[in-house]
mmCIF file of C-alpha atoms in Angstrom:
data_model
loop_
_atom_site.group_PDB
_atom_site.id
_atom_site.type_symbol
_atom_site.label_atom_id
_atom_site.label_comp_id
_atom_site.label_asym_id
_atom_site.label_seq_id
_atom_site.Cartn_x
_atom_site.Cartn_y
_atom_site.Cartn_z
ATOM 1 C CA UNK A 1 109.659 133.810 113.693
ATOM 2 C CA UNK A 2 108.323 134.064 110.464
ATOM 3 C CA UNK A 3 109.641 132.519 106.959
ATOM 4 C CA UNK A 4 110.078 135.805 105.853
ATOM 5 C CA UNK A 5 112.442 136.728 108.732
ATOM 6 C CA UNK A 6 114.219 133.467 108.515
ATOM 7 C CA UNK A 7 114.915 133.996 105.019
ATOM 8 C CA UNK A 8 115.953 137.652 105.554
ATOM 9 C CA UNK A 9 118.388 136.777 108.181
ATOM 10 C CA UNK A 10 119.936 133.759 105.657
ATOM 11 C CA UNK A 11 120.074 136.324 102.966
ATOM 12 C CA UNK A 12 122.146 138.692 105.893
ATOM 13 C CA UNK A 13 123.930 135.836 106.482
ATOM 14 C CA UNK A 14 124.963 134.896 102.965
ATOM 15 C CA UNK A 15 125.908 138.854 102.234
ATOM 16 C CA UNK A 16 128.114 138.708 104.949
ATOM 17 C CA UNK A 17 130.207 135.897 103.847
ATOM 18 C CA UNK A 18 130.123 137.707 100.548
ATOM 19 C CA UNK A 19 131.269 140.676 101.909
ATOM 20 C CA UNK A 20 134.367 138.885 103.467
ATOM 21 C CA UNK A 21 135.108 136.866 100.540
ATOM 22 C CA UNK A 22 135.651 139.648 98.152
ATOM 23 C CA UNK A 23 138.431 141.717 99.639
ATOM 24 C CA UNK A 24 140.088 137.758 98.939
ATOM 25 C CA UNK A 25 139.395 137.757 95.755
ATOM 26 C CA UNK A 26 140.591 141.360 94.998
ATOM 27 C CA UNK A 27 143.792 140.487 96.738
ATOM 28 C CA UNK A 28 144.371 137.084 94.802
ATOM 29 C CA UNK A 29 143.700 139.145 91.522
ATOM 30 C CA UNK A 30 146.332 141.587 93.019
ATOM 31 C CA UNK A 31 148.566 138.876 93.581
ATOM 32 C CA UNK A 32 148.680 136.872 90.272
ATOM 33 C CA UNK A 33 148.356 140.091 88.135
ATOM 34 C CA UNK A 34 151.250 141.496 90.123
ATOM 35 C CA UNK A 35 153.959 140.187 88.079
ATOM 36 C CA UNK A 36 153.534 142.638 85.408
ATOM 37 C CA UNK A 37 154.727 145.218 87.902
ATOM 38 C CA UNK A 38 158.172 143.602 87.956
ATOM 39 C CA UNK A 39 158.907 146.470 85.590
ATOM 40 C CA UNK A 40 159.049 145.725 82.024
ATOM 41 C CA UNK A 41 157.496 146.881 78.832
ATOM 42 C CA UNK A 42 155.924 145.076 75.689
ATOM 43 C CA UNK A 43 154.082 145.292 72.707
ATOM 44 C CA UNK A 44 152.163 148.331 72.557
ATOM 45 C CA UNK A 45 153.325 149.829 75.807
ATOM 46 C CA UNK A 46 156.304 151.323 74.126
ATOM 47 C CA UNK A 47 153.770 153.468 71.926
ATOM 48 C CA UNK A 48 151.466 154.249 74.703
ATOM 49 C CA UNK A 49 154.616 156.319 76.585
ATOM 50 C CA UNK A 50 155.819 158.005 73.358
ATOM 51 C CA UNK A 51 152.350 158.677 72.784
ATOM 52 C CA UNK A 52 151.368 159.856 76.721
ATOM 53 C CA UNK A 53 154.906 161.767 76.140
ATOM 54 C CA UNK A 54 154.009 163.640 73.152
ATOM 55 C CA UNK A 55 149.636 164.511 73.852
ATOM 56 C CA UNK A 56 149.112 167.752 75.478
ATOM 57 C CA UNK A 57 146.876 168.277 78.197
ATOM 58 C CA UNK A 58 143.905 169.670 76.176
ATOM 59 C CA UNK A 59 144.518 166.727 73.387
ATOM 60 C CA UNK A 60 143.380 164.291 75.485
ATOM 61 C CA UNK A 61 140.082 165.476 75.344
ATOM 62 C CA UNK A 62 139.947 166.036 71.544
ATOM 63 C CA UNK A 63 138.965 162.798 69.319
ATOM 64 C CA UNK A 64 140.399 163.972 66.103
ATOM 65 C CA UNK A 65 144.069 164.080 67.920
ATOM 66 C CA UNK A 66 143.469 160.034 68.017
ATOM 67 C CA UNK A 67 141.889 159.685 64.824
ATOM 68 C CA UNK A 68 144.973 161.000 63.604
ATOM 69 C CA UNK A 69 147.651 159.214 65.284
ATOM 70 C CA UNK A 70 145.916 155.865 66.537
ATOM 71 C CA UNK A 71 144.969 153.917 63.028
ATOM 72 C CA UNK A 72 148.454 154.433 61.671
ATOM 73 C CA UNK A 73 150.430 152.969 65.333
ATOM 74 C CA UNK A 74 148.626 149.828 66.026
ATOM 75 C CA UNK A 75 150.487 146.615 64.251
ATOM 76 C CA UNK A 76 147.772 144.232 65.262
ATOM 77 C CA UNK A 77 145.324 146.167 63.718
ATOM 78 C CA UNK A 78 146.374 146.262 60.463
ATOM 79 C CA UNK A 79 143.940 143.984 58.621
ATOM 80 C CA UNK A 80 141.430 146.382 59.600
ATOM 81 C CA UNK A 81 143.133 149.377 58.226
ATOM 82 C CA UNK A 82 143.913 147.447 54.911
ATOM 83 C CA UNK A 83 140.228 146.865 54.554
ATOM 84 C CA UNK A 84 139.481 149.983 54.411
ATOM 85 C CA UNK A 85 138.404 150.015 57.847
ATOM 86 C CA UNK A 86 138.807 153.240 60.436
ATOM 87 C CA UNK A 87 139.768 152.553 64.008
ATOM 88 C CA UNK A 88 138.730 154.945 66.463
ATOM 89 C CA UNK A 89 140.575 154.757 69.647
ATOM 90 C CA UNK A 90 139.133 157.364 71.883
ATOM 91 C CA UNK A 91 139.876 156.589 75.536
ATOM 92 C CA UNK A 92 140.738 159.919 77.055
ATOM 93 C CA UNK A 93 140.551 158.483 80.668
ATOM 94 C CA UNK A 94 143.165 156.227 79.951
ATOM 95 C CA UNK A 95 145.239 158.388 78.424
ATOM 96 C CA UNK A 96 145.406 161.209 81.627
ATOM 97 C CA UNK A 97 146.360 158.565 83.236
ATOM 98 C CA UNK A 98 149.114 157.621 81.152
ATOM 99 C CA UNK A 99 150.035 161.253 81.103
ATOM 100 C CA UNK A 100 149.518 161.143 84.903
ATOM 101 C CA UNK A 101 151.922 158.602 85.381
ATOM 102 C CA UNK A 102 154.877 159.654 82.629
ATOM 103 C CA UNK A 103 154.551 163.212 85.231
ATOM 104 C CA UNK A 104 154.512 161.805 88.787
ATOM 105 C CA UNK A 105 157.007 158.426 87.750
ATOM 106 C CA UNK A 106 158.821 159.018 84.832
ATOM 107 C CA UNK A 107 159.350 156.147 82.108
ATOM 108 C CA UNK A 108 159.182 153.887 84.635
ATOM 109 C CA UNK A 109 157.393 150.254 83.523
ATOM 110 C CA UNK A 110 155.958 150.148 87.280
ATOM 111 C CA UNK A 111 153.846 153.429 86.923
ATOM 112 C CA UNK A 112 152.360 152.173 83.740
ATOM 113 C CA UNK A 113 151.476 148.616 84.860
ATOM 114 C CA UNK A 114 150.137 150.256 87.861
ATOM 115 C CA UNK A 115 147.418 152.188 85.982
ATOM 116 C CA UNK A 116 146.971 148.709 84.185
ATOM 117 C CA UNK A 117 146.207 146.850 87.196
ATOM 118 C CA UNK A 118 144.518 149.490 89.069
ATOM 119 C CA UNK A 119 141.005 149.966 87.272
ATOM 120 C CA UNK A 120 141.470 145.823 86.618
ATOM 121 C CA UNK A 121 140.839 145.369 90.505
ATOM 122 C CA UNK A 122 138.192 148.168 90.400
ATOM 123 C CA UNK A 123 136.490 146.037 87.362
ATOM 124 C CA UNK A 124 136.250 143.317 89.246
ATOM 125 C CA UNK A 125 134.321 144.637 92.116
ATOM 126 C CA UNK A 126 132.189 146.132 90.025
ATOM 127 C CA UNK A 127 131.381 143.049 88.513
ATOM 128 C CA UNK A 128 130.896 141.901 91.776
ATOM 129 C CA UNK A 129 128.105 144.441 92.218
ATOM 130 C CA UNK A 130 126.501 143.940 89.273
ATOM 131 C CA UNK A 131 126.781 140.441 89.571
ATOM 132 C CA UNK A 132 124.886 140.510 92.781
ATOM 133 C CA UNK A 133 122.560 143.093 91.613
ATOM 134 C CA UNK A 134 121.439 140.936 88.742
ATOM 135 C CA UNK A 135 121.288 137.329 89.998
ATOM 136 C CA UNK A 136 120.968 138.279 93.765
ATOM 137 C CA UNK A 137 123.314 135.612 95.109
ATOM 138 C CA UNK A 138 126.127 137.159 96.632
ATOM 139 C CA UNK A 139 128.512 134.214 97.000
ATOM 140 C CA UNK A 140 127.834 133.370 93.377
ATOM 141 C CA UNK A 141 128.679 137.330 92.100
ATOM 142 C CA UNK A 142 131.605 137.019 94.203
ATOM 143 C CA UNK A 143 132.341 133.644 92.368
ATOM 144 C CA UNK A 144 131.614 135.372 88.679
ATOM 145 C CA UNK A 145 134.239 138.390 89.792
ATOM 146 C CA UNK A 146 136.640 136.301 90.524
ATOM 147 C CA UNK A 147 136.429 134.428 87.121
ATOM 148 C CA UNK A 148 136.673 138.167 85.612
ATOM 149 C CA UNK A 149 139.519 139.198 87.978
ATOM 150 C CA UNK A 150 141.713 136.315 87.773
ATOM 151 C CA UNK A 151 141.509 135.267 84.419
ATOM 152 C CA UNK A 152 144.817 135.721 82.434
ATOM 153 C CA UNK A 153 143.296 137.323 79.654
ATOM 154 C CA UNK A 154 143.292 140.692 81.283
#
């Protein structure tokens, strides 16, 4: 056998373990991130239901509905207003699914950290794609999404 074959079969090798780590990581993430689900709200999740509650269907899709509402709701952001500043906070993907949710759940806190944790775990293998397709090492991309997936500051 060539070096070229031994090297492809490595790389087939290494892709596999990969492959089997991943699911572990998306489950750990799953786990540790699961305690939000517990079913409570904070902050600005209050806001995002009354807000989800009170957006028609066609406002999702229409950025001046946020322009108007978003810059005046956000506490944290206030500095920025009081410079002068103008937030935009277009996300009209997140907000069906807030919408989604307030329909098929209710107020419930689950539904909403659900739709929280949901894309998070999608994220992260997507990270572990592009990982891989950048650096081609697929136990290292594995390694990078779980960095992404379990850190607490998502």
């Amino acid at each position: 056998m060539g070096t070229h074959a031994l090297r492809v079969i490595r790389e087939a090798s290494v892709a596999r373990q990969a492959g089997l780590w991943l699911p572990l990581v998306l489950v750990a993430t799953f786990a540790v991130h699961a305690v939000s689900l517990q079913g409570f709200y904070l902050a600005d999740d209050f806001w995002h239901l009354h807000e989800a509650a009170r957006t028609g269907w066609l406002q999702v899709l229409d950025p001046e509905h946020y322009r108007a509402t978003d810059d005046r709701a956000y506490w944290f952001l206030a500095s920025h207003r009081a410079e002068g500043g103008h937030l935009f906070y277009f996300r009209p993907v997140l907000r069906a699914l807030e919408k989604l949710v307030l329909e098929l759940c209710g107020a419930s806190p689950v539904g909403f950290q659900t739709i929280g944790l949901a894309p998070h775990l999608a994220s992260t293998a997507i990270v572990a794609w592009l990982a891989w397709r950048l650096i081609r090492h697929p136990l290292l991309a594995v390694l990078i999404a779980a960095v992404f997936g379990l850190h607490p500051g998502h």
